[in-house]
Tab-separated table of C-alpha atoms in Angstrom:
chain	number	residue	atom	x	y	z
S	1	UNK	CA	0.000	0.000	0.000
S	2	UNK	CA	1.288	3.476	-0.832
S	3	UNK	CA	-0.158	5.386	2.090
S	4	UNK	CA	0.696	6.343	5.633
S	5	UNK	CA	-2.365	4.797	7.258
S	6	UNK	CA	-3.229	1.131	7.158
S	7	UNK	CA	-6.076	-0.554	8.950
S	8	UNK	CA	-6.653	-4.271	9.019
S	9	UNK	CA	-10.095	-5.738	8.396
S	10	UNK	CA	-10.783	-6.224	12.114
S	11	UNK	CA	-9.400	-3.013	13.684
S	12	UNK	CA	-12.223	-1.803	15.910
S	13	UNK	CA	-12.905	1.910	15.977
S	14	UNK	CA	-11.028	2.884	12.809
S	15	UNK	CA	-13.024	4.320	9.905
S	16	UNK	CA	-13.790	1.885	7.137
S	17	UNK	CA	-11.927	2.207	3.873
S	18	UNK	CA	-15.127	1.407	2.003
S	19	UNK	CA	-18.804	0.967	2.836
S	20	UNK	CA	-21.068	-0.163	0.009
S	21	UNK	CA	-24.866	-0.066	-0.020
S	22	UNK	CA	-27.080	-2.087	-2.336
S	23	UNK	CA	-27.827	-5.527	-3.704
S	24	UNK	CA	-27.027	-8.882	-2.160
S	25	UNK	CA	-28.162	-12.357	-3.147
S	26	UNK	CA	-27.157	-15.873	-4.017
S	27	UNK	CA	-25.670	-16.505	-7.456
S	28	UNK	CA	-26.578	-19.971	-8.714
S	29	UNK	CA	-24.278	-20.228	-11.695
S	30	UNK	CA	-24.050	-23.206	-14.054
S	31	UNK	CA	-20.900	-25.266	-13.809
S	32	UNK	CA	-21.298	-26.044	-17.507
S	33	UNK	CA	-20.490	-23.473	-20.187
S	34	UNK	CA	-22.235	-23.020	-23.540
S	35	UNK	CA	-25.204	-25.028	-22.244
S	36	UNK	CA	-28.734	-23.494	-22.185
S	37	UNK	CA	-30.261	-23.236	-18.732
S	38	UNK	CA	-32.921	-25.935	-19.342
S	39	UNK	CA	-30.136	-28.457	-20.009
S	40	UNK	CA	-27.787	-27.450	-17.169
S	41	UNK	CA	-27.470	-30.175	-14.529
S	42	UNK	CA	-24.886	-28.726	-12.118
S	43	UNK	CA	-24.784	-25.347	-10.399
S	44	UNK	CA	-22.414	-23.600	-7.990
S	45	UNK	CA	-23.630	-21.402	-5.128
S	46	UNK	CA	-21.864	-18.074	-4.630
S	47	UNK	CA	-22.282	-14.794	-2.779
S	48	UNK	CA	-23.611	-12.223	-5.240
S	49	UNK	CA	-25.000	-8.731	-5.717
S	50	UNK	CA	-23.079	-5.860	-7.300
S	51	UNK	CA	-22.520	-3.638	-4.253
S	52	UNK	CA	-21.607	-6.676	-2.175
S	53	UNK	CA	-19.124	-7.923	-4.759
S	54	UNK	CA	-17.420	-4.508	-4.808
S	55	UNK	CA	-16.900	-4.767	-1.039
S	56	UNK	CA	-15.481	-8.282	-1.487
S	57	UNK	CA	-13.150	-7.101	-4.268
S	58	UNK	CA	-11.734	-4.302	-2.119
S	59	UNK	CA	-11.395	-6.614	0.892
S	60	UNK	CA	-9.406	-9.059	-1.240
S	61	UNK	CA	-7.025	-6.158	-1.934
S	62	UNK	CA	-6.526	-5.588	1.795
S	63	UNK	CA	-9.127	-2.899	2.433
S	64	UNK	CA	-11.396	-2.690	5.483
S	65	UNK	CA	-14.903	-2.942	4.057
S	66	UNK	CA	-18.538	-3.327	5.072
S	67	UNK	CA	-21.846	-3.585	3.225
S	68	UNK	CA	-25.271	-2.150	4.047
S	69	UNK	CA	-27.983	-4.447	2.745
S	70	UNK	CA	-30.771	-6.848	3.765
S	71	UNK	CA	-31.524	-10.535	3.201
S	72	UNK	CA	-34.408	-12.859	3.802
S	73	UNK	CA	-34.709	-14.512	7.198
S	74	UNK	CA	-33.904	-17.892	5.708
S	75	UNK	CA	-31.037	-20.365	5.134
S	76	UNK	CA	-29.804	-18.467	2.078
S	77	UNK	CA	-29.563	-15.343	4.253
S	78	UNK	CA	-27.501	-17.319	6.767
S	79	UNK	CA	-25.230	-18.474	3.950
S	80	UNK	CA	-24.645	-14.869	2.836
S	81	UNK	CA	-23.569	-13.811	6.324
S	82	UNK	CA	-21.139	-16.728	6.484
S	83	UNK	CA	-19.743	-15.907	3.047
S	84	UNK	CA	-19.257	-12.223	3.887
S	85	UNK	CA	-17.309	-13.097	7.014
S	86	UNK	CA	-15.202	-15.594	5.083
S	87	UNK	CA	-14.286	-12.821	2.635
S	88	UNK	CA	-13.418	-10.396	5.451
S	89	UNK	CA	-16.382	-8.066	4.818
S	90	UNK	CA	-18.110	-6.666	7.926
S	91	UNK	CA	-21.735	-7.853	7.965
S	92	UNK	CA	-22.994	-5.837	10.946
S	93	UNK	CA	-25.377	-3.823	8.725
S	94	UNK	CA	-26.794	-6.854	6.898
S	95	UNK	CA	-30.199	-7.443	8.491
S	96	UNK	CA	-33.083	-9.868	7.808
S	97	UNK	CA	-36.529	-8.984	6.468
S	98	UNK	CA	-39.307	-11.268	7.627
S	99	UNK	CA	-41.569	-12.600	4.896
S	100	UNK	CA	-39.300	-11.874	1.926
S	101	UNK	CA	-37.001	-14.541	0.448
S	102	UNK	CA	-33.311	-13.950	-0.113
S	103	UNK	CA	-32.933	-13.254	-3.855
S	104	UNK	CA	-31.296	-15.760	-6.171
S	105	UNK	CA	-29.818	-15.056	-9.591
S	106	UNK	CA	-29.218	-17.543	-12.381
S	107	UNK	CA	-27.186	-16.965	-15.507
S	108	UNK	CA	-26.227	-18.730	-18.704
S	109	UNK	CA	-22.574	-18.809	-19.732
S	110	UNK	CA	-21.901	-18.514	-23.442
S	111	UNK	CA	-18.340	-17.175	-23.803
S	112	UNK	CA	-17.024	-14.770	-24.882
S	113	UNK	CA	-19.835	-12.207	-24.684
S	114	UNK	CA	-23.272	-13.682	-23.937
S	115	UNK	CA	-24.224	-14.080	-20.255
S	116	UNK	CA	-27.998	-13.713	-19.796
S	117	UNK	CA	-29.063	-12.998	-16.209
S	118	UNK	CA	-32.278	-14.141	-14.540
S	119	UNK	CA	-33.127	-12.272	-11.315
S	120	UNK	CA	-35.550	-13.848	-8.829
S	121	UNK	CA	-36.385	-10.884	-6.580
S	122	UNK	CA	-40.153	-11.224	-6.116
S	123	UNK	CA	-42.398	-10.218	-4.463
S	124	UNK	CA	-39.678	-7.725	-3.483
S	125	UNK	CA	-35.975	-7.941	-2.794
S	126	UNK	CA	-35.053	-7.461	0.875
S	127	UNK	CA	-32.208	-5.126	-0.154
S	128	UNK	CA	-34.867	-2.643	-1.307
S	129	UNK	CA	-36.215	-2.600	2.267
S	130	UNK	CA	-33.202	-0.681	3.635
S	131	UNK	CA	-34.745	2.037	5.832
S	132	UNK	CA	-33.272	5.484	6.416
S	133	UNK	CA	-34.105	5.326	10.127
S	134	UNK	CA	-31.894	2.259	10.554
S	135	UNK	CA	-28.765	3.675	8.912
S	136	UNK	CA	-25.579	4.263	10.902
S	137	UNK	CA	-25.112	7.742	9.477
S	138	UNK	CA	-21.996	8.422	11.533
S	139	UNK	CA	-20.233	5.412	9.993
S	140	UNK	CA	-21.431	6.393	6.518
S	141	UNK	CA	-20.036	9.886	6.985
S	142	UNK	CA	-16.738	8.616	8.412
S	143	UNK	CA	-15.906	5.966	5.811
S	144	UNK	CA	-13.181	6.969	3.384
S	145	UNK	CA	-15.261	5.840	0.385
S	146	UNK	CA	-19.036	5.339	0.254
S	147	UNK	CA	-20.407	3.362	-2.732
S	148	UNK	CA	-24.088	3.356	-3.747
S	149	UNK	CA	-25.969	2.119	-6.794
S	150	UNK	CA	-28.706	3.028	-9.211
S	151	UNK	CA	-30.719	-0.032	-8.232
S	152	UNK	CA	-30.934	1.329	-4.689
S	153	UNK	CA	-32.897	4.277	-6.110
S	154	UNK	CA	-35.490	2.104	-7.871
S	155	UNK	CA	-37.950	1.555	-4.984
S	156	UNK	CA	-38.894	2.806	-1.544
S	157	UNK	CA	-37.776	2.749	1.224
S	158	UNK	CA	-34.335	2.073	-0.292
S	159	UNK	CA	-34.551	5.212	-2.427
S	160	UNK	CA	-35.087	7.538	0.520
S	161	UNK	CA	-32.419	5.691	2.539
S	162	UNK	CA	-29.873	6.006	-0.263
S	163	UNK	CA	-30.539	9.705	-0.777
S	164	UNK	CA	-30.431	10.289	3.001
S	165	UNK	CA	-27.036	8.607	3.184
S	166	UNK	CA	-25.771	10.765	0.319
S	167	UNK	CA	-27.094	13.973	1.865
S	168	UNK	CA	-25.593	13.174	5.276
S	169	UNK	CA	-22.230	12.414	3.684
S	170	UNK	CA	-22.142	15.476	1.428
S	171	UNK	CA	-18.693	17.037	1.397
S	172	UNK	CA	-17.078	14.192	3.327
S	173	UNK	CA	-14.637	11.875	1.571
S	174	UNK	CA	-15.181	10.108	-1.740
S	175	UNK	CA	-18.706	9.078	-2.749
S	176	UNK	CA	-19.067	6.753	-5.735
S	177	UNK	CA	-22.318	6.468	-7.688
S	178	UNK	CA	-22.356	3.151	-9.545
S	179	UNK	CA	-24.933	3.985	-12.219
S	180	UNK	CA	-25.922	0.285	-12.280
S	181	UNK	CA	-28.817	0.556	-14.742
S	182	UNK	CA	-31.022	-2.572	-14.561
S	183	UNK	CA	-34.125	-1.875	-16.709
S	184	UNK	CA	-36.092	-4.754	-15.150
S	185	UNK	CA	-36.106	-2.878	-11.829
S	186	UNK	CA	-37.702	0.301	-13.257
S	187	UNK	CA	-40.935	1.103	-15.086
S	188	UNK	CA	-38.963	3.067	-17.693
S	189	UNK	CA	-35.834	5.175	-18.079
S	190	UNK	CA	-37.752	8.408	-17.589
S	191	UNK	CA	-38.630	7.354	-14.042
S	192	UNK	CA	-34.962	6.837	-13.199
S	193	UNK	CA	-33.449	10.069	-14.526
S	194	UNK	CA	-34.644	12.523	-11.813
S	195	UNK	CA	-33.295	10.267	-9.054
S	196	UNK	CA	-30.039	9.717	-10.915
S	197	UNK	CA	-29.676	13.493	-11.253
S	198	UNK	CA	-30.264	13.998	-7.528
S	199	UNK	CA	-27.695	11.339	-6.622
S	200	UNK	CA	-25.121	12.847	-8.981
S	201	UNK	CA	-25.357	16.170	-7.127
S	202	UNK	CA	-24.039	14.422	-3.993
S	203	UNK	CA	-21.518	12.035	-5.596
S	204	UNK	CA	-17.876	12.775	-6.297
S	205	UNK	CA	-17.297	9.834	-8.681
S	206	UNK	CA	-19.664	8.334	-11.272
S	207	UNK	CA	-19.005	4.932	-12.863
S	208	UNK	CA	-20.994	3.326	-15.658
S	209	UNK	CA	-20.983	1.571	-19.006
S	210	UNK	CA	-22.308	3.157	-22.201
S	211	UNK	CA	-25.936	2.163	-21.531
S	212	UNK	CA	-25.727	3.476	-17.978
S	213	UNK	CA	-24.164	6.834	-18.795
S	214	UNK	CA	-26.805	7.322	-21.473
S	215	UNK	CA	-29.548	6.798	-18.878
S	216	UNK	CA	-27.869	9.284	-16.543
S	217	UNK	CA	-26.970	11.981	-19.074
S	218	UNK	CA	-28.747	11.319	-22.367
S	219	UNK	CA	-25.285	11.072	-23.993
S	220	UNK	CA	-23.867	7.852	-25.440
S	221	UNK	CA	-20.604	9.186	-26.832
S	222	UNK	CA	-18.068	8.422	-24.065
S	223	UNK	CA	-16.388	11.832	-24.040
S	224	UNK	CA	-19.696	13.724	-24.202
S	225	UNK	CA	-21.120	11.534	-21.435
S	226	UNK	CA	-18.069	12.110	-19.254
S	227	UNK	CA	-18.410	15.873	-19.694
S	228	UNK	CA	-22.109	15.659	-18.852
S	229	UNK	CA	-21.380	13.702	-15.673
S	230	UNK	CA	-18.824	16.316	-14.622
S	231	UNK	CA	-21.361	19.052	-15.356
S	232	UNK	CA	-23.858	17.187	-13.168
S	233	UNK	CA	-21.585	17.613	-10.187
S	234	UNK	CA	-19.054	14.791	-9.895
S	235	UNK	CA	-15.283	15.296	-9.774
S	236	UNK	CA	-14.429	12.107	-11.677
S	237	UNK	CA	-16.353	10.384	-14.484
S	238	UNK	CA	-15.478	6.799	-15.437
S	239	UNK	CA	-17.025	5.419	-18.629
S	240	UNK	CA	-16.576	1.722	-19.343
S	241	UNK	CA	-16.570	1.107	-23.104
S	242	UNK	CA	-16.430	-2.682	-23.307
S	243	UNK	CA	-13.980	-3.796	-26.006
S	244	UNK	CA	-12.726	-0.207	-26.347
S	245	UNK	CA	-11.534	-0.129	-22.746
S	246	UNK	CA	-12.267	2.576	-20.201
S	247	UNK	CA	-12.273	6.381	-20.233
S	248	UNK	CA	-11.773	8.440	-17.070
S	249	UNK	CA	-11.958	12.244	-16.945
S	250	UNK	CA	-11.592	14.455	-13.872
S	251	UNK	CA	-12.898	17.943	-13.204
S	252	UNK	CA	-9.293	19.143	-12.976
S	253	UNK	CA	-8.647	18.138	-16.588
S	254	UNK	CA	-6.764	14.905	-15.942
S	255	UNK	CA	-7.851	12.090	-18.248
S	256	UNK	CA	-6.938	8.516	-19.091
S	257	UNK	CA	-8.201	6.175	-21.793
S	258	UNK	CA	-6.945	2.636	-21.296
S	259	UNK	CA	-7.530	-0.343	-23.606
S	260	UNK	CA	-8.742	-3.667	-22.198
S	261	UNK	CA	-6.268	-6.381	-21.243
S	262	UNK	CA	-6.170	-9.410	-23.537
S	263	UNK	CA	-8.039	-12.250	-21.829
S	264	UNK	CA	-9.850	-15.447	-22.690
S	265	UNK	CA	-13.296	-14.674	-21.299
S	266	UNK	CA	-15.180	-17.380	-19.416
S	267	UNK	CA	-17.827	-15.293	-17.632
S	268	UNK	CA	-17.858	-11.512	-17.837
S	269	UNK	CA	-20.501	-10.887	-15.178
S	270	UNK	CA	-18.228	-10.091	-12.225
S	271	UNK	CA	-15.689	-8.001	-14.124
S	272	UNK	CA	-17.380	-4.680	-13.397
S	273	UNK	CA	-17.476	-5.371	-9.659
S	274	UNK	CA	-13.778	-6.286	-9.625
S	275	UNK	CA	-13.144	-3.045	-11.519
S	276	UNK	CA	-15.117	-1.143	-8.887
S	277	UNK	CA	-13.303	-2.599	-5.898
S	278	UNK	CA	-9.958	-1.935	-7.567
S	279	UNK	CA	-10.992	1.603	-8.490
S	280	UNK	CA	-11.659	2.249	-4.799
S	281	UNK	CA	-8.324	0.663	-3.871
S	282	UNK	CA	-6.456	2.954	-6.275
S	283	UNK	CA	-8.320	6.066	-5.122
S	284	UNK	CA	-7.494	5.242	-1.513
S	285	UNK	CA	-3.832	4.767	-2.423
S	286	UNK	CA	-3.703	8.160	-4.157
S	287	UNK	CA	-2.522	6.770	-7.493
S	288	UNK	CA	-2.643	8.788	-10.704
S	289	UNK	CA	-5.653	8.246	-12.934
S	290	UNK	CA	-3.974	6.125	-15.594
S	291	UNK	CA	-2.475	3.760	-13.029
S	292	UNK	CA	-5.868	3.335	-11.349
S	293	UNK	CA	-7.554	2.546	-14.668
S	294	UNK	CA	-4.884	0.028	-15.706
S	295	UNK	CA	-5.072	-1.707	-12.335
S	296	UNK	CA	-8.893	-1.806	-12.318
S	297	UNK	CA	-8.976	-3.014	-15.924
S	298	UNK	CA	-6.603	-5.840	-15.004
S	299	UNK	CA	-8.712	-6.888	-12.023
S	300	UNK	CA	-11.828	-6.957	-14.179
S	301	UNK	CA	-10.104	-9.018	-16.843
S	302	UNK	CA	-8.962	-11.584	-14.275
S	303	UNK	CA	-12.519	-12.108	-13.030
S	304	UNK	CA	-13.802	-12.334	-16.605
S	305	UNK	CA	-11.469	-15.311	-17.053
S	306	UNK	CA	-13.156	-17.144	-14.150
S	307	UNK	CA	-16.626	-18.614	-13.683
S	308	UNK	CA	-17.782	-17.107	-10.409
S	309	UNK	CA	-17.898	-13.475	-9.211
S	310	UNK	CA	-17.249	-12.936	-5.489
S	311	UNK	CA	-14.842	-15.821	-4.940
S	312	UNK	CA	-13.047	-14.936	-8.194
S	313	UNK	CA	-11.907	-11.512	-6.973
S	314	UNK	CA	-8.124	-11.258	-7.424
S	315	UNK	CA	-5.368	-10.692	-4.896
S	316	UNK	CA	-2.903	-7.790	-5.231
S	317	UNK	CA	-0.236	-10.175	-6.545
S	318	UNK	CA	-2.556	-11.471	-9.255
S	319	UNK	CA	-3.484	-7.974	-10.396
S	320	UNK	CA	0.122	-6.772	-10.417
S	321	UNK	CA	1.104	-9.836	-12.445
S	322	UNK	CA	-1.555	-9.078	-15.062
S	323	UNK	CA	-0.579	-5.385	-15.216
S	324	UNK	CA	3.084	-6.309	-15.642
S	325	UNK	CA	2.377	-8.994	-18.251
S	326	UNK	CA	-0.111	-6.808	-20.135
S	327	UNK	CA	-2.521	-9.740	-20.267
S	328	UNK	CA	-4.199	-12.311	-18.034
S	329	UNK	CA	-1.976	-15.349	-17.988
């Protein structure tokens, strides 16, 4: 680590490096590739959910992390607590919701670029039952980075809780808005835009792919979208461009456009979460923008070469090896 302060994952009383807020669930991923879901006969069970995976990714890199979310009061919820602890992520703000099942997510794996997702979050996902009155606002304000998602804005009471956390944190540390556009969680894009705009006013960093930045800004061109995100209030805009790599532009004029690392893709679904955890790691370390983007790109590529998401998050040595090699070996 290139910093003067270092806190281990279990140091009581120290501020967290990262607190994330958003989705959690069980990923039931096929252990067979290029097989349609009706014909799959073997599945693996993994901790899942974008905000949760970001906390896992940063913890794997040595950061002290926690997640704010909710599960069902059921055996899958118990499994998620156990998995979080195994990964070194503080689960103190992961609480049960009576009467709602823990969500499960299935996918199909058709490398290199087709990974359909099937969310089972009905009648309602417990992570959308996060209540503003139950938030530890002091911890949210104190954490060095706070990470929230677009999905958290899709329904009440999670929407009010997310905006309350942002408002309480305003002006304190780094706040990342993962644009996280999931159309199945919204009636239409028009419903999302006012809440995205409000969140952007409180965030200091915005991260999204081309579809997500278009929802937030109306712009699909990466450079135009980055400018629009900066105009909306953030200090750093990160636009993920798929096979064209990633573009990052800061309000101070610093920019970096980094191509993707060569990799044989197995399952691309966790790559963005690995990118996010590594982005936070680089911001905490005070690295320059290009180094952060190269490191985060490498972490994402490593996870894309593996089947699972949370348990696939790379170690610092693995990321450094990929950065040095210029490819995932």
